[in-house]
Amino acid sequence: MIKVNQLKSLLLESQTEIEGLNKNLLLLDDSELTNFLKDLKISENCVLIGIMPQFVPKGTEDSIRFISQLQFMILKKSADKDFKNQDEYLQMFADTQDLMGLFVAKLFGEKMEDLCSGTAEYIEESLSIYPVWRKAQCNGWALEIDLLS
């Protein structure tokens, strides 16, 4: 089971290592997102957000493991009026997609022992990356993946 402090460290390290990420947040769930994003300054674009995972037990009483359902977002604050045309709008998604690609590479490069105390492995078929738009005046990408530990 991934620990809260380990998740916070992952977000901070990612912000430090990936040029273009200017802020990171760890939120309890995505209902908090609007409150934090409304105060986001344009100078803080792009923001890496981690959502506190849900833990699903798996196994038997003698051998229990947990699936940590992880969710991350890379968002950039912008208003529709900031885009002169559709190409500029799509370019913002292209730029944040590049940052998401770097984050995915970092995520899969992490030692599982560093993310969870003990052995852990990603459930690769659970990986999902999808666009996020007009969420509290922000656009970008979200990533979901399960971690078995």
Tab-separated table of C-alpha atoms in Angstrom:
chain	number	residue	atom	x	y	z
A	1	MET	CA	0.000	0.000	0.000
A	2	ILE	CA	1.518	3.304	-1.050
A	3	LYS	CA	2.044	5.704	1.854
A	4	VAL	CA	0.893	9.349	1.775
A	5	ASN	CA	4.430	10.681	2.364
A	6	GLN	CA	5.795	8.496	-0.430
A	7	LEU	CA	3.185	9.893	-2.795
A	8	LYS	CA	4.022	13.465	-1.724
A	9	SER	CA	7.715	12.750	-2.366
A	10	LEU	CA	6.939	11.346	-5.821
A	11	LEU	CA	5.028	14.519	-6.746
A	12	LEU	CA	7.786	16.822	-5.474
A	13	GLU	CA	10.562	14.836	-7.182
A	14	SER	CA	8.605	14.819	-10.431
A	15	GLN	CA	8.066	18.579	-10.288
A	16	THR	CA	11.788	19.080	-9.646
A	17	GLU	CA	12.950	16.707	-12.393
A	18	ILE	CA	10.456	17.513	-15.166
A	19	GLU	CA	11.011	20.924	-16.669
A	20	GLY	CA	7.705	22.661	-17.209
A	21	LEU	CA	5.979	21.433	-14.041
A	22	ASN	CA	5.736	24.480	-11.762
A	23	LYS	CA	3.586	23.245	-8.880
A	24	ASN	CA	2.328	20.016	-7.344
A	25	LEU	CA	-0.672	19.219	-5.171
A	26	LEU	CA	-1.856	16.122	-3.349
A	27	LEU	CA	-5.629	16.166	-2.869
A	28	LEU	CA	-7.995	13.854	-1.006
A	29	ASP	CA	-10.273	13.474	-4.010
A	30	ASP	CA	-11.139	15.305	-7.200
A	31	SER	CA	-13.982	17.189	-5.494
A	32	GLU	CA	-11.256	19.360	-3.919
A	33	LEU	CA	-9.841	20.110	-7.344
A	34	THR	CA	-12.020	23.122	-8.118
A	35	ASN	CA	-11.135	24.852	-4.837
A	36	PHE	CA	-7.399	24.550	-5.430
A	37	LEU	CA	-7.434	25.262	-9.163
A	38	LYS	CA	-9.498	28.439	-8.963
A	39	ASP	CA	-6.615	30.112	-7.084
A	40	LEU	CA	-3.945	28.758	-9.433
A	41	LYS	CA	-1.936	31.539	-11.031
A	42	ILE	CA	-0.958	31.475	-14.698
A	43	SER	CA	2.699	31.654	-13.536
A	44	GLU	CA	2.180	28.315	-11.769
A	45	ASN	CA	1.247	26.490	-14.988
A	46	CYS	CA	1.551	23.462	-15.351
A	47	VAL	CA	0.507	21.734	-12.148
A	48	LEU	CA	0.994	18.056	-11.302
A	49	ILE	CA	-1.846	16.761	-9.147
A	50	GLY	CA	-2.015	13.500	-7.269
A	51	ILE	CA	-5.310	12.206	-5.906
A	52	MET	CA	-5.199	10.202	-2.685
A	53	PRO	CA	-5.495	6.552	-3.745
A	54	GLN	CA	-8.209	4.122	-2.863
A	55	PHE	CA	-7.041	0.776	-1.503
A	56	VAL	CA	-8.756	-2.441	-2.493
A	57	PRO	CA	-7.792	-5.623	-0.616
A	58	LYS	CA	-6.938	-8.681	-2.693
A	59	GLY	CA	-6.100	-12.220	-1.699
A	60	THR	CA	-6.966	-14.397	1.239
A	61	GLU	CA	-6.884	-13.857	4.977
A	62	ASP	CA	-3.441	-15.496	5.105
A	63	SER	CA	-2.018	-13.571	2.173
A	64	ILE	CA	-3.596	-10.172	1.734
A	65	ARG	CA	-2.286	-7.596	-0.713
A	66	PHE	CA	-3.662	-4.231	-1.693
A	67	ILE	CA	-4.418	-2.629	-5.017
A	68	SER	CA	-3.638	1.092	-4.774
A	69	GLN	CA	-5.737	2.906	-7.359
A	70	LEU	CA	-3.540	5.851	-8.360
A	71	GLN	CA	-4.687	8.956	-10.228
A	72	PHE	CA	-2.580	11.890	-11.435
A	73	MET	CA	-3.310	14.951	-13.560
A	74	ILE	CA	-1.180	17.488	-15.369
A	75	LEU	CA	-3.239	20.615	-15.899
A	76	LYS	CA	-2.666	24.073	-17.297
A	77	LYS	CA	-4.884	27.006	-16.364
A	78	SER	CA	-6.362	28.772	-19.350
A	79	ALA	CA	-9.602	30.368	-20.408
A	80	ASP	CA	-11.278	29.841	-23.757
A	81	LYS	CA	-10.508	33.483	-24.601
A	82	ASP	CA	-6.763	32.691	-24.302
A	83	PHE	CA	-6.961	30.705	-27.534
A	84	LYS	CA	-7.200	32.583	-30.808
A	85	ASN	CA	-8.088	29.452	-32.730
A	86	GLN	CA	-8.460	25.676	-32.548
A	87	ASP	CA	-4.772	25.111	-33.328
A	88	GLU	CA	-3.700	27.035	-30.202
A	89	TYR	CA	-6.218	25.083	-28.137
A	90	LEU	CA	-4.889	21.766	-29.452
A	91	GLN	CA	-1.286	22.901	-28.932
A	92	MET	CA	-1.984	23.324	-25.223
A	93	PHE	CA	-3.069	19.655	-25.127
A	94	ALA	CA	0.042	18.676	-27.096
A	95	ASP	CA	2.274	20.519	-24.619
A	96	THR	CA	0.648	18.979	-21.544
A	97	GLN	CA	0.667	15.563	-23.257
A	98	ASP	CA	4.455	15.844	-23.601
A	99	LEU	CA	4.713	16.539	-19.857
A	100	MET	CA	2.449	13.570	-19.122
A	101	GLY	CA	4.733	11.378	-21.244
A	102	LEU	CA	7.735	12.446	-19.153
A	103	PHE	CA	5.798	11.763	-15.956
A	104	VAL	CA	4.798	8.285	-17.172
A	105	ALA	CA	8.453	7.529	-17.951
A	106	LYS	CA	9.424	8.640	-14.438
A	107	LEU	CA	6.600	6.651	-12.863
A	108	PHE	CA	7.602	3.426	-14.609
A	109	GLY	CA	11.270	4.108	-13.861
A	110	GLU	CA	10.654	4.315	-10.093
A	111	LYS	CA	11.735	1.440	-7.917
A	112	MET	CA	8.599	-0.112	-6.501
A	113	GLU	CA	10.326	-0.497	-3.147
A	114	ASP	CA	10.600	3.307	-3.032
A	115	LEU	CA	6.865	3.745	-3.650
A	116	CYS	CA	5.666	1.011	-1.311
A	117	SER	CA	7.318	-0.629	1.624
A	118	GLY	CA	8.071	-4.056	0.211
A	119	THR	CA	7.331	-5.530	-3.175
A	120	ALA	CA	4.906	-3.882	-5.574
A	121	GLU	CA	4.086	-3.990	-9.243
A	122	TYR	CA	2.023	-1.931	-11.638
A	123	ILE	CA	-0.990	-3.614	-13.184
A	124	GLU	CA	-0.116	-2.420	-16.680
A	125	GLU	CA	-3.474	-3.230	-18.262
A	126	SER	CA	-5.076	-0.775	-15.818
A	127	LEU	CA	-3.161	2.197	-17.294
A	128	SER	CA	-5.478	4.835	-18.724
A	129	ILE	CA	-4.510	8.321	-19.954
A	130	TYR	CA	-7.230	10.676	-21.104
A	131	PRO	CA	-7.771	14.409	-21.739
A	132	VAL	CA	-9.289	16.730	-19.157
A	133	TRP	CA	-10.900	19.976	-20.334
A	134	ARG	CA	-12.586	22.988	-18.782
A	135	LYS	CA	-12.125	21.694	-15.239
A	136	ALA	CA	-11.934	24.856	-13.088
A	137	GLN	CA	-10.558	26.733	-16.125
A	138	CYS	CA	-7.868	24.092	-16.597
A	139	ASN	CA	-7.089	21.664	-19.400
A	140	GLY	CA	-4.612	18.818	-19.703
A	141	TRP	CA	-4.363	15.093	-19.083
A	142	ALA	CA	-5.226	12.542	-16.391
A	143	LEU	CA	-3.575	9.212	-15.716
A	144	GLU	CA	-4.995	6.275	-13.782
A	145	ILE	CA	-3.113	3.105	-12.912
A	146	ASP	CA	-3.344	0.385	-10.273
A	147	LEU	CA	-0.415	-0.697	-8.126
A	148	LEU	CA	-0.447	-4.133	-6.451
A	149	SER	CA	1.500	-4.302	-3.201
